[in-house]
Amino acid sequence: MPSGHAWVAAVAVLVATDSSMVWAGKDTHAYKMGEDVVVWTDKVGPYNNPQETYEYSTLGLCELEGDDIAVEQGELSIGETLEGHAFFSSPRLDIHFGQNKPQTPLCNMRLKDEQAKALATMINDNYWYQLYIDDLPIWAFVGEHSKFAVDVSRFSMMYRDNNKSLQMPSGSAPPVPKQLKGKPLPRIYTHRHFTLFYNNDQIIEVDMEPSSPWPIYAGAPLNFSYTVLWFPTNKEFKDRTNRYLDPKFFEHKVHWFSIVNSFMLCLFLCAVVAIILMKTLKQDFTRYSASEAEELENLDGVGDESGWKQVNGDVFRKPDHLAIFTVVYASGCHLACTVFIVLIFAICNSYYASRGATAGSFVIAYLCTVIVGGYEGGRIFRMFGGQQWKRTMVYQCLFMPGVVFMSFVVINTTAIFYRATMTVPFKTIFIIIVLFLAVCVPLHTVGTLLGRRAAAERSFPCRVHHLKRPIPTKHWAFTPVMTMVAGIVPFGCLFIEMYFILSAVWSHNKIYYVYGFMFAILVLLCLVIICVSITCTYILLNAEDYRWQWQSYISCAATALYVFLYTIHYFYNSTQMSGFLQTVYYFGTSFNFCIGLALFCGSLGFIGASKFVFLIYSNIKAE
């Protein structure tokens, strides 16, 4: 179990780092009347593929083009980069705080053949785009589908009406190509109506309504325009992000039911462990602690003695492949600390209100809590008498980054090929590597040394015999069945919450904010895993199989297999994702998540089994 000193050190460093991340140089979001309000273009992509996003300039519109404007590129934090943002200012949108603006021309262009084909394809694929005003997001579709054929007779009137309000020269619309006459054409929105609400000197809400659709064809004139209206509001600045939340979805009674379901499952398992195991253990302790006279009087005497007591000389024997076991166990402890600390800070700081805060805090928490993984790895490795601890320490430090890096190479290479915004630039990769070398490596080394020192002060309750005790033959299905059954029980505690998490991650308009729900489910999941691990360990030891370390780990880690199968089910039944880029990103991310979940559950299972084994063998007469 992670020591108190390691926990305190990790939390203290994270508090200091997190505070500077959230508050250092934070914009006040205060404007003077008439001050410029910058509109930032972000990303664009097909609606059904939330992570297949490209820079706004991919649309090829005139908004960001021309020598008469200076487009500014916004700086990104690590979290924003990992979330795939790409900010470029839109200087043609001339918006001033508190000042209304009538219909104003933005820019004009005439579509070339290639532009028309590209825009038509994007609109048919339901492309959407995202803007930001004062850190508040706006989403809108690029255009709309048309189910009706082009009415050529109305083109001149539409063209004239469109240009009248812009005070542009009147004229007739360019002719529609013959092959397009009588066919439905996709249409692009050419007007944006911005509605902004302010309270004193701060922007509280932003809305945008696209309108004035115009058919897409080669030679089509596109006259973009916008209007701006400002309204005062009494809503406070701290509540301005609440409108992006979806309480009807995330606070639905089904979500509450998941808490009750997990609680009842946890209560049932705790009762099973308390009643069955403790009752059985009490009988075992009474039998194993009996005096020789009582044993002779007992008709069932010593000759019938069997079960977990018989392996007391082997139960603390070094597990097979100790170095590998230490690496996966230490990695799981590290991830567990990272997840719990991030959740605690998310509950306190409302990370959903800050763009990129969740991803950024996870990176920082991972860097700072590496001392816990080093401590547990060093302690376990020395406790079981492992050799070459320095090499194992290096493996521990590189294992999780190595796993993530391998999948990252595949995902990032695919994103580079598609020129997607999910591409992580070299600058961000370099910063993460420097942080890893400057923070992770020293902290992991310190944690390993502290863990080895702690292990030297502790001994096993029972002496390990020099000769291995033969393990009785079991049915071939004993271990696989126990592992699969043990894995599905925690999944029953988790699967409802997984639906809400996946819905938030793989959609545009849902922001996960109920971190309290997640924390409660996580605590109940931990209790369920510990109960399952203790039960499996007791069954295994009663079968006189002392290889409980790996079994307790694998049985609980099997939960991740069911979660991965659920992500496959979700992909094909609850989404409409398609395309190589989105598929690679979805399954690459899901694979990484399930690897982390397996490490988390397995390490927690081993901790529970270890405490149980130390407890029961500390209360018997070892011969």
Coordinates of C-alpha atoms in Angstrom, one line a residue:
M1 CA 0.0 0.0 0.0
P2 CA 1.4 3.5 -0.8
S3 CA 3.0 5.0 2.2
G4 CA 1.7 8.2 3.9
H5 CA 4.9 10.1 3.1
A6 CA 4.7 9.3 -0.6
W7 CA 1.0 10.5 -0.7
V8 CA 1.8 13.7 1.2
A9 CA 4.7 14.5 -1.0
A10 CA 2.8 13.9 -4.3
V11 CA -0.2 15.9 -3.1
A12 CA 1.9 18.8 -1.9
V13 CA 3.8 19.1 -5.2
L14 CA 0.5 18.8 -7.2
V15 CA -1.2 21.5 -5.2
A16 CA 1.7 23.9 -5.8
T17 CA 1.8 23.0 -9.5
D18 CA -1.9 23.0 -10.0
S19 CA -2.4 26.4 -8.4
S20 CA 0.2 28.0 -10.6
M21 CA -1.4 26.4 -13.6
V22 CA -4.9 27.7 -12.9
W23 CA -4.2 31.1 -11.5
A24 CA -0.9 32.4 -12.8
G25 CA -1.6 35.2 -15.3
K26 CA -5.2 34.4 -15.6
D27 CA -7.2 36.7 -17.8
T28 CA -9.7 38.8 -16.0
H29 CA -12.2 38.8 -19.0
A30 CA -12.9 42.5 -18.3
Y31 CA -13.7 44.9 -21.2
K32 CA -14.2 48.6 -21.6
M33 CA -17.1 49.8 -23.6
G34 CA -16.2 49.8 -27.2
E35 CA -13.1 47.6 -26.7
D36 CA -12.3 45.0 -29.4
V37 CA -13.6 41.5 -28.8
V38 CA -11.6 38.9 -30.7
V39 CA -13.3 36.0 -32.4
W40 CA -11.1 33.0 -32.6
T41 CA -11.7 30.3 -35.2
D42 CA -10.9 26.8 -33.9
K43 CA -11.6 23.6 -35.8
V44 CA -13.9 22.1 -38.4
G45 CA -14.8 18.5 -39.1
P46 CA -17.6 16.0 -39.9
Y47 CA -20.2 15.9 -37.2
N48 CA -20.2 12.1 -36.8
N49 CA -16.4 12.0 -36.2
P50 CA -15.8 14.3 -33.3
Q51 CA -12.0 13.8 -33.3
E52 CA -11.5 14.1 -37.0
T53 CA -11.0 17.9 -37.0
Y54 CA -9.0 20.2 -39.2
E55 CA -8.0 23.9 -39.1
Y56 CA -10.8 26.4 -39.9
S57 CA -8.9 27.5 -43.0
T58 CA -9.5 24.0 -44.5
L59 CA -12.9 25.4 -45.6
G60 CA -11.2 27.6 -48.1
L61 CA -13.4 30.6 -47.4
C62 CA -12.4 34.2 -47.8
E63 CA -12.8 35.0 -44.1
L64 CA -9.1 34.4 -43.2
E65 CA -7.6 35.2 -46.6
G66 CA -6.3 38.4 -48.1
D67 CA -3.4 40.8 -47.6
D68 CA -5.5 43.4 -46.0
I69 CA -5.8 41.5 -42.7
A70 CA -3.4 40.1 -40.1
V71 CA -4.5 36.7 -38.8
E72 CA -3.1 36.0 -35.3
Q73 CA -2.4 32.4 -34.2
G74 CA -3.3 31.7 -30.6
E75 CA -1.0 30.1 -28.2
L76 CA -2.0 26.7 -26.8
S77 CA -1.4 25.0 -23.5
I78 CA -0.4 21.4 -23.2
G79 CA -4.0 20.4 -22.5
E80 CA -5.4 22.4 -25.4
T81 CA -2.9 20.9 -27.7
L82 CA -3.8 17.4 -26.6
E83 CA -7.5 18.2 -27.1
G84 CA -6.8 19.2 -30.7
H85 CA -7.5 23.0 -30.7
A86 CA -6.1 25.3 -33.3
F87 CA -6.9 29.0 -32.7
F88 CA -6.7 31.7 -35.4
S89 CA -8.2 35.1 -35.0
S90 CA -10.8 36.3 -37.5
P91 CA -10.0 40.0 -37.9
R92 CA -12.8 40.6 -40.4
L93 CA -15.4 40.0 -37.6
D94 CA -15.1 43.5 -36.1
I95 CA -17.0 43.2 -32.8
H96 CA -16.8 45.8 -30.1
F97 CA -17.9 45.3 -26.5
G98 CA -21.4 46.6 -25.9
Q99 CA -21.9 48.0 -29.4
N100 CA -24.5 46.7 -31.8
K101 CA -23.7 46.3 -35.4
P102 CA -26.2 46.1 -38.3
Q103 CA -25.8 43.8 -41.2
T104 CA -22.2 44.2 -42.3
P105 CA -20.3 42.6 -45.2
L106 CA -17.6 40.2 -44.1
C107 CA -16.0 39.2 -47.4
N108 CA -17.0 38.2 -51.0
M109 CA -15.8 35.4 -53.1
R110 CA -16.7 33.4 -56.2
L111 CA -16.4 29.7 -56.0
K112 CA -14.0 27.9 -58.3
D113 CA -14.7 24.4 -59.4
E114 CA -12.4 22.7 -56.9
Q115 CA -13.7 24.9 -54.0
A116 CA -17.3 24.1 -55.0
K117 CA -16.6 20.3 -55.0
A118 CA -14.8 20.5 -51.6
L119 CA -17.5 22.6 -49.9
A120 CA -20.2 20.4 -51.3
T121 CA -18.5 17.3 -50.0
M122 CA -18.0 18.9 -46.5
I123 CA -21.7 20.0 -46.3
N124 CA -22.9 16.6 -47.4
D125 CA -20.7 15.1 -44.6
N126 CA -22.3 17.5 -42.1
Y127 CA -19.2 19.5 -41.4
W128 CA -19.5 21.8 -38.3
Y129 CA -17.1 24.4 -37.0
Q130 CA -16.2 25.9 -33.7
L131 CA -15.5 29.5 -32.7
Y132 CA -14.5 31.1 -29.4
I133 CA -15.4 34.5 -28.0
D134 CA -13.9 35.3 -24.7
D135 CA -13.2 31.6 -24.1
L136 CA -16.9 30.7 -24.7
P137 CA -17.4 28.2 -27.5
I138 CA -19.9 28.5 -30.4
W139 CA -20.8 25.6 -32.7
A140 CA -22.5 25.8 -36.0
F141 CA -22.9 23.8 -39.2
V142 CA -21.1 25.0 -42.4
G143 CA -24.3 24.6 -44.4
E144 CA -27.4 22.5 -45.0
H145 CA -28.6 19.8 -47.2
S146 CA -31.2 20.6 -49.8
K147 CA -33.9 18.1 -50.7
F148 CA -35.3 20.1 -53.5
A149 CA -34.1 20.9 -57.0
V150 CA -32.5 24.2 -57.8
D151 CA -35.1 26.8 -58.9
V152 CA -33.1 28.7 -61.5
S153 CA -35.9 31.2 -62.0
R154 CA -35.5 32.5 -58.4
F155 CA -31.7 32.9 -58.6
S156 CA -31.7 36.5 -59.8
M157 CA -34.2 37.5 -57.1
M158 CA -32.3 35.7 -54.4
Y159 CA -29.0 37.3 -55.6
R160 CA -30.6 40.8 -55.6
D161 CA -32.2 40.3 -52.1
N162 CA -29.0 39.0 -50.7
N163 CA -27.0 42.0 -51.9
K164 CA -29.6 44.7 -51.2
S165 CA -28.9 44.9 -47.5
L166 CA -25.2 44.9 -48.1
Q167 CA -25.5 47.9 -50.5
M168 CA -23.6 46.0 -53.2
P169 CA -24.1 46.4 -57.0
S170 CA -27.2 44.6 -58.1
G171 CA -27.0 42.1 -60.9
S172 CA -28.1 38.7 -62.0
A173 CA -26.7 35.5 -60.5
P174 CA -24.2 33.6 -62.7
P175 CA -25.8 30.8 -64.6
V176 CA -26.1 27.3 -63.1
P177 CA -24.2 24.6 -65.0
K178 CA -26.6 22.6 -67.2
Q179 CA -25.7 19.3 -65.5
L180 CA -26.8 20.8 -62.1
K181 CA -30.2 22.1 -63.2
G182 CA -33.1 20.3 -61.6
K183 CA -30.8 18.7 -59.0
P184 CA -30.7 19.4 -55.3
L185 CA -27.5 21.3 -54.2
P186 CA -26.0 21.7 -50.8
R187 CA -26.1 25.2 -49.4
I188 CA -23.6 27.2 -47.4
Y189 CA -24.7 29.7 -44.7
T190 CA -23.5 33.2 -45.7
H191 CA -24.8 35.2 -42.7
R192 CA -24.1 35.0 -39.0
H193 CA -26.1 36.7 -36.3
F194 CA -24.2 37.1 -33.1
T195 CA -26.1 37.6 -29.8
L196 CA -24.0 38.5 -26.8
F197 CA -25.0 39.0 -23.2
Y198 CA -22.9 41.0 -20.8
N199 CA -22.9 41.9 -17.1
N200 CA -21.1 45.1 -16.3
D201 CA -17.7 44.7 -18.0
Q202 CA -17.8 40.9 -18.6
I203 CA -19.2 38.7 -21.4
I204 CA -21.6 36.1 -20.0
E205 CA -23.2 34.4 -22.9
V206 CA -22.5 34.2 -26.7
D207 CA -24.9 32.8 -29.3
M208 CA -24.6 32.6 -33.1
E209 CA -27.3 31.8 -35.6
P210 CA -26.3 31.1 -39.2
S211 CA -28.7 31.9 -42.0
S212 CA -29.0 32.9 -45.6
P213 CA -28.1 29.6 -47.2
W214 CA -26.7 29.9 -50.8
P215 CA -26.4 26.9 -53.2
I216 CA -22.9 25.5 -53.9
Y217 CA -21.8 25.3 -57.5
A218 CA -18.9 26.4 -59.6
G219 CA -19.0 30.2 -60.1
A220 CA -21.5 30.7 -57.2
P221 CA -21.1 34.2 -55.6
L222 CA -20.8 34.0 -51.8
N223 CA -21.4 37.3 -50.0
F224 CA -20.7 36.7 -46.3
S225 CA -22.1 39.1 -43.7
Y226 CA -22.7 39.3 -40.0
T227 CA -24.8 41.2 -37.4
V228 CA -24.1 41.8 -33.7
L229 CA -26.6 42.5 -30.9
W230 CA -25.7 43.0 -27.2
F231 CA -28.0 42.6 -24.3
P232 CA -27.4 43.1 -20.5
T233 CA -28.0 40.2 -18.1
N234 CA -28.0 39.6 -14.4
K235 CA -26.3 36.2 -14.6
E236 CA -23.0 36.1 -12.7
F237 CA -19.6 35.5 -14.4
K238 CA -19.0 32.3 -12.4
D239 CA -22.2 30.7 -13.8
R240 CA -21.6 31.5 -17.4
T241 CA -20.4 28.0 -18.4
N242 CA -23.4 26.3 -16.8
R243 CA -25.5 26.7 -20.0
Y244 CA -23.1 24.2 -21.7
L245 CA -24.0 21.5 -19.2
D246 CA -26.6 18.9 -19.8
P247 CA -28.2 18.0 -16.4
K248 CA -31.1 16.2 -18.1
F249 CA -28.6 13.7 -19.5
F250 CA -25.9 13.4 -16.8
E251 CA -28.3 13.8 -13.8
H252 CA -30.9 11.5 -15.2
K253 CA -32.4 9.0 -12.8
V254 CA -30.5 6.3 -14.7
H255 CA -27.3 7.9 -13.6
W256 CA -28.5 7.8 -10.0
F257 CA -29.5 4.2 -10.5
S258 CA -25.9 3.4 -11.4
I259 CA -24.8 4.7 -8.0
V260 CA -27.4 2.6 -6.3
N261 CA -26.6 -0.4 -8.4
S262 CA -22.9 -0.1 -7.6
F263 CA -23.6 0.4 -3.9
M264 CA -25.9 -2.6 -3.7
L265 CA -23.4 -4.8 -5.5
C266 CA -20.6 -3.5 -3.2
L267 CA -22.8 -4.1 -0.1
F268 CA -23.6 -7.6 -1.3
L269 CA -20.0 -8.5 -1.9
C270 CA -18.9 -7.1 1.4
A271 CA -21.6 -9.1 3.1
V272 CA -20.4 -12.2 1.3
V273 CA -16.8 -11.7 2.4
A274 CA -17.8 -10.8 5.9
I275 CA -20.2 -13.7 6.4
I276 CA -18.8 -16.6 4.4
L277 CA -15.0 -15.9 4.6
M278 CA -14.9 -14.7 8.2
K279 CA -17.1 -17.5 9.4
T280 CA -15.0 -20.0 7.6
L281 CA -11.8 -18.4 8.8
K282 CA -13.0 -18.5 12.4
Q283 CA -13.5 -22.3 12.1
D284 CA -10.1 -22.6 10.4
F285 CA -8.4 -20.6 13.1
T286 CA -10.1 -22.7 15.8
R287 CA -9.0 -26.0 14.2
Y288 CA -5.4 -24.8 13.4
S289 CA -4.9 -23.4 16.9
A290 CA -6.1 -26.5 18.7
S291 CA -3.7 -28.3 21.1
E292 CA -2.4 -31.8 20.5
A293 CA -4.7 -33.2 23.1
E294 CA -7.7 -31.6 21.5
E295 CA -6.6 -32.9 18.1
L296 CA -6.3 -36.5 19.4
E297 CA -9.8 -36.2 20.9
N298 CA -11.2 -34.9 17.7
L299 CA -12.2 -37.7 15.4
D300 CA -11.4 -35.5 12.4
G301 CA -7.9 -34.8 13.8
V302 CA -4.9 -33.8 11.9
G303 CA -5.3 -36.4 9.2
D304 CA -8.1 -34.3 7.7
E305 CA -6.2 -31.1 7.8
S306 CA -6.1 -29.3 4.4
G307 CA -6.5 -25.9 2.9
W308 CA -4.7 -22.6 3.1
K309 CA -2.8 -23.5 6.3
Q310 CA -0.8 -26.1 4.4
V311 CA 0.9 -23.6 2.1
N312 CA 2.2 -21.3 4.9
G313 CA 5.8 -22.2 4.0
D314 CA 5.2 -21.2 0.3
V315 CA 2.6 -18.4 0.4
F316 CA 5.2 -15.7 0.6
R317 CA 7.5 -17.3 -2.0
K318 CA 8.7 -14.9 -4.7
P319 CA 6.2 -14.8 -7.6
D320 CA 7.3 -15.9 -11.1
H321 CA 8.7 -13.1 -13.3
L322 CA 9.1 -10.8 -10.3
A323 CA 10.5 -7.9 -12.4
I324 CA 7.4 -7.9 -14.7
F325 CA 5.1 -8.2 -11.8
T326 CA 6.8 -5.3 -10.0
V327 CA 6.6 -3.1 -13.1
V328 CA 2.8 -3.6 -13.7
Y329 CA 2.0 -3.3 -10.0
A330 CA 4.0 -0.1 -9.6
S331 CA 2.4 1.4 -12.7
G332 CA -1.0 0.6 -11.4
C333 CA -0.3 2.3 -8.1
H334 CA 1.0 5.3 -9.9
L335 CA -2.1 5.5 -12.1
A336 CA -4.4 5.0 -9.1
C337 CA -2.9 8.0 -7.3
T338 CA -3.0 10.1 -10.5
V339 CA -6.7 9.4 -11.1
F340 CA -7.8 10.0 -7.5
I341 CA -5.9 13.3 -7.2
V342 CA -7.2 14.6 -10.6
L343 CA -10.7 13.7 -9.6
I344 CA -10.4 15.4 -6.3
F345 CA -9.1 18.6 -7.9
A346 CA -11.7 18.4 -10.7
I347 CA -14.5 18.3 -8.0
C348 CA -13.0 21.3 -6.3
N349 CA -12.0 23.4 -9.4
S350 CA -14.7 22.6 -12.0
Y351 CA -12.2 21.6 -14.7
Y352 CA -15.0 21.5 -17.3
A353 CA -15.1 25.3 -17.2
S354 CA -11.5 25.7 -18.3
R355 CA -10.5 24.5 -21.8
G356 CA -7.8 21.8 -21.7
A357 CA -7.7 21.8 -17.9
T358 CA -8.5 18.1 -17.5
A359 CA -5.8 16.9 -19.9
G360 CA -3.3 19.3 -18.5
S361 CA -3.9 18.4 -14.9
F362 CA -3.7 14.7 -15.7
V363 CA -0.2 15.2 -17.2
I364 CA 0.9 17.2 -14.2
A365 CA -0.6 14.8 -11.7
Y366 CA 1.1 11.9 -13.5
L367 CA 4.5 13.6 -13.4
C368 CA 4.2 14.4 -9.7
T369 CA 2.8 11.1 -8.4
V370 CA 5.5 9.0 -10.0
I371 CA 7.1 8.9 -6.6
V372 CA 4.3 6.6 -5.4
G373 CA 4.9 4.1 -8.2
G374 CA 8.6 4.2 -7.5
Y375 CA 8.0 3.6 -3.8
E376 CA 5.7 0.6 -4.3
G377 CA 7.9 -0.9 -7.0
G378 CA 11.0 -0.6 -4.8
R379 CA 9.3 -2.0 -1.8
I380 CA 7.7 -5.0 -3.4
F381 CA 10.8 -5.9 -5.4
R382 CA 13.0 -5.9 -2.3
M383 CA 10.4 -7.6 -0.1
F384 CA 10.4 -10.6 -2.4
G385 CA 14.1 -10.7 -2.7
G386 CA 14.5 -9.5 -6.3
Q387 CA 17.9 -8.9 -7.9
Q388 CA 19.1 -6.2 -10.3
W389 CA 16.7 -3.6 -8.8
K390 CA 18.3 -0.7 -10.8
R391 CA 17.3 -2.3 -14.1
T392 CA 13.8 -3.0 -12.8
M393 CA 13.5 0.6 -11.6
V394 CA 14.3 1.8 -15.2
Y395 CA 11.6 -0.6 -16.6
Q396 CA 9.1 0.8 -14.1
C397 CA 9.8 4.4 -15.1
L398 CA 9.6 3.7 -18.8
F399 CA 6.7 1.1 -19.0
M400 CA 3.6 3.4 -19.1
P401 CA 5.3 6.1 -21.2
G402 CA 6.5 3.3 -23.6
V403 CA 3.0 1.9 -23.9
V404 CA 1.4 5.3 -24.5
F405 CA 4.2 6.2 -26.9
M406 CA 3.7 3.2 -29.1
S407 CA 0.0 3.9 -29.6
F408 CA 0.8 7.7 -29.8
V409 CA 3.1 7.1 -32.8
V410 CA 0.3 5.3 -34.7
I411 CA -2.3 7.9 -33.9
N412 CA -0.1 10.9 -34.4
T413 CA 1.3 9.6 -37.7
T414 CA -2.2 9.1 -38.9
A415 CA -3.2 12.6 -37.8
I416 CA -0.2 14.1 -39.6
F417 CA -1.1 12.2 -42.8
Y418 CA -4.6 13.7 -42.6
R419 CA -3.4 17.1 -41.5
A420 CA -5.8 17.0 -38.6
T421 CA -5.7 19.3 -35.5
M422 CA -5.2 16.3 -33.3
T423 CA -1.6 16.2 -34.4
V424 CA 0.6 16.9 -31.4
P425 CA 3.4 19.3 -32.5
F426 CA 7.1 18.6 -31.8
K427 CA 7.2 21.6 -29.4
T428 CA 4.6 19.9 -27.1
I429 CA 6.4 16.5 -27.4
F430 CA 9.7 18.1 -26.5
I431 CA 8.2 19.9 -23.5
I432 CA 6.6 16.6 -22.2
I433 CA 10.0 14.8 -22.7
V434 CA 11.8 17.5 -20.8
L435 CA 9.3 17.4 -17.9
F436 CA 9.6 13.6 -17.8
L437 CA 13.4 13.7 -17.5
A438 CA 13.4 16.7 -15.1
V439 CA 10.5 15.5 -12.8
C440 CA 9.7 11.9 -13.4
V441 CA 13.1 10.3 -13.3
P442 CA 14.4 12.0 -10.1
L443 CA 11.1 11.5 -8.3
H444 CA 10.9 7.8 -9.4
T445 CA 14.5 7.2 -8.2
V446 CA 13.7 8.8 -4.8
G447 CA 10.5 6.8 -4.5
T448 CA 12.4 3.5 -5.3
L449 CA 15.0 4.2 -2.7
L450 CA 12.4 5.0 0.0
G451 CA 10.5 1.8 -0.9
R452 CA 13.6 -0.4 -0.6
R453 CA 14.3 1.2 2.7
A454 CA 10.8 0.5 4.0
A455 CA 10.9 -3.1 2.8
A456 CA 14.1 -3.7 4.8
E457 CA 12.2 -3.0 8.0
R458 CA 9.4 -5.5 7.4
S459 CA 9.4 -9.3 7.3
F460 CA 6.9 -12.0 6.3
P461 CA 4.6 -13.6 9.0
C462 CA 5.8 -17.1 7.9
R463 CA 9.2 -18.4 7.0
V464 CA 9.6 -19.4 3.3
H465 CA 10.7 -23.1 2.9
H466 CA 13.6 -23.9 0.8
L467 CA 11.8 -26.6 -1.1
K468 CA 8.7 -25.8 -3.1
R469 CA 5.5 -27.6 -2.1
P470 CA 3.9 -29.4 -5.1
I471 CA 0.6 -27.8 -6.2
P472 CA -2.3 -30.2 -6.4
T473 CA -3.7 -30.7 -9.9
K474 CA -6.8 -28.7 -10.6
H475 CA -9.4 -28.8 -13.4
W476 CA -8.1 -27.1 -16.5
A477 CA -11.0 -24.6 -16.4
F478 CA -10.5 -23.6 -12.7
T479 CA -8.2 -20.6 -13.3
P480 CA -9.8 -19.2 -16.5
V481 CA -13.3 -19.5 -15.1
M482 CA -12.3 -17.8 -11.8
T483 CA -10.5 -15.0 -13.7
M484 CA -13.4 -14.3 -16.1
V485 CA -16.0 -14.4 -13.3
A486 CA -13.9 -12.2 -11.1
G487 CA -13.5 -9.7 -14.0
I488 CA -17.2 -9.4 -14.8
V489 CA -18.3 -8.5 -11.3
P490 CA -16.5 -5.1 -11.1
F491 CA -17.6 -4.4 -14.7
G492 CA -21.2 -4.7 -13.4
C493 CA -20.4 -1.8 -11.1
L494 CA -18.9 0.2 -13.8
F495 CA -20.7 -0.3 -17.1
I496 CA -23.5 2.3 -16.6
E497 CA -21.0 5.0 -15.8
M498 CA -19.0 4.0 -18.8
Y499 CA -21.9 4.9 -21.0
F500 CA -22.0 8.5 -19.7
I501 CA -18.2 8.8 -19.9
L502 CA -18.1 7.6 -23.5
S503 CA -21.0 9.8 -24.5
A504 CA -19.1 12.9 -23.2
V505 CA -15.8 11.9 -24.8
W506 CA -17.1 10.9 -28.2
S507 CA -19.6 13.8 -28.8
H508 CA -19.5 17.5 -29.5
N509 CA -22.1 18.9 -27.3
K510 CA -21.7 17.0 -24.0
I511 CA -19.4 18.1 -21.3
Y512 CA -18.7 15.7 -18.5
Y513 CA -19.0 17.6 -15.3
V514 CA -20.5 15.2 -12.7
Y515 CA -17.1 14.3 -11.2
G516 CA -18.8 13.6 -7.9
F517 CA -20.6 10.7 -9.6
M518 CA -17.4 9.4 -11.0
F519 CA -15.6 9.6 -7.7
A520 CA -18.4 7.7 -5.9
I521 CA -18.4 5.0 -8.6
L522 CA -14.6 4.8 -8.3
V523 CA -14.7 4.3 -4.6
L524 CA -17.4 1.7 -4.8
L525 CA -15.4 0.0 -7.6
C526 CA -12.3 -0.1 -5.4
L527 CA -14.3 -1.8 -2.6
V528 CA -15.8 -4.3 -5.1
I529 CA -12.3 -5.1 -6.5
I530 CA -10.9 -5.7 -3.0
C531 CA -13.7 -8.0 -2.1
V532 CA -13.4 -9.9 -5.3
S533 CA -9.6 -10.2 -4.9
I534 CA -9.9 -11.5 -1.3
T535 CA -12.5 -14.1 -2.4
C536 CA -10.4 -15.3 -5.3
T537 CA -7.3 -15.5 -3.1
Y538 CA -9.1 -17.5 -0.4
I539 CA -10.4 -19.9 -3.0
L540 CA -7.0 -20.3 -4.5
L541 CA -5.2 -20.8 -1.2
N542 CA -7.8 -23.4 -0.1
A543 CA -6.9 -25.3 -3.3
E544 CA -3.4 -25.3 -1.9
D545 CA -2.1 -23.1 -4.7
Y546 CA 0.2 -20.4 -3.3
R547 CA 0.6 -18.4 -6.5
W548 CA -1.8 -15.8 -5.3
Q549 CA 0.1 -12.7 -6.4
W550 CA -0.4 -13.0 -10.1
Q551 CA -3.9 -14.5 -9.7
S552 CA -5.2 -11.7 -7.6
Y553 CA -3.7 -9.2 -10.1
I554 CA -5.0 -10.9 -13.3
S555 CA -8.5 -11.7 -11.8
C556 CA -9.2 -8.0 -11.1
A557 CA -7.4 -6.7 -14.3
A558 CA -9.7 -8.9 -16.4
T559 CA -12.3 -6.1 -15.8
A560 CA -10.6 -4.1 -18.5
L561 CA -11.3 -6.8 -21.1
Y562 CA -15.0 -6.4 -20.6
V563 CA -14.7 -2.6 -20.8
F564 CA -12.8 -2.9 -24.1
L565 CA -15.5 -5.2 -25.4
Y566 CA -18.1 -2.6 -24.3
T567 CA -16.2 0.1 -26.2
I568 CA -16.4 -2.0 -29.3
H569 CA -20.2 -2.4 -28.8
Y570 CA -20.5 1.3 -28.2
F571 CA -18.6 2.2 -31.4
Y572 CA -20.9 0.1 -33.6
N573 CA -24.2 0.6 -31.9
S574 CA -24.1 4.1 -30.3
T575 CA -22.1 6.1 -32.8
Q576 CA -22.0 6.8 -36.5
M577 CA -18.2 7.2 -36.7
S578 CA -16.5 6.2 -39.9
G579 CA -13.2 6.7 -41.6
F580 CA -9.7 5.5 -40.9
L581 CA -8.6 8.5 -38.8
Q582 CA -11.5 8.4 -36.5
T583 CA -11.4 4.6 -36.1
V584 CA -7.7 4.7 -35.3
Y585 CA -8.1 7.4 -32.8
Y586 CA -11.1 5.8 -31.1
F587 CA -9.6 2.3 -30.7
G588 CA -6.1 3.6 -29.9
T589 CA -7.5 5.8 -27.1
S590 CA -9.8 3.0 -25.9
F591 CA -6.9 0.6 -25.9
N592 CA -4.8 3.0 -23.8
F593 CA -7.7 3.5 -21.4
C594 CA -8.2 -0.2 -20.9
I595 CA -4.5 -0.8 -20.4
G596 CA -4.6 1.9 -17.6
L597 CA -7.8 0.4 -16.2
A598 CA -6.2 -3.1 -16.1
L599 CA -3.2 -1.8 -14.3
F600 CA -5.4 0.2 -11.8
C601 CA -7.7 -2.7 -11.0
G602 CA -4.9 -5.3 -10.9
S603 CA -2.8 -3.3 -8.5
L604 CA -5.7 -2.6 -6.3
G605 CA -6.6 -6.3 -6.3
F606 CA -3.1 -7.3 -5.3
I607 CA -3.1 -4.7 -2.4
G608 CA -6.4 -6.2 -1.1
A609 CA -5.1 -9.7 -1.4
S610 CA -1.8 -8.9 0.2
K611 CA -3.4 -7.3 3.2
F612 CA -5.7 -10.4 3.5
V613 CA -2.8 -12.9 3.2
F614 CA -0.7 -11.0 5.7
L615 CA -3.6 -10.9 8.1
I616 CA -4.6 -14.5 8.1
Y617 CA -1.0 -15.9 8.2
S618 CA -0.1 -13.6 11.1
N619 CA -2.7 -15.4 13.3
I620 CA -1.7 -19.1 12.8
K621 CA 0.9 -21.3 14.4
A622 CA 3.4 -21.7 11.6
E623 CA 5.4 -24.9 12.0

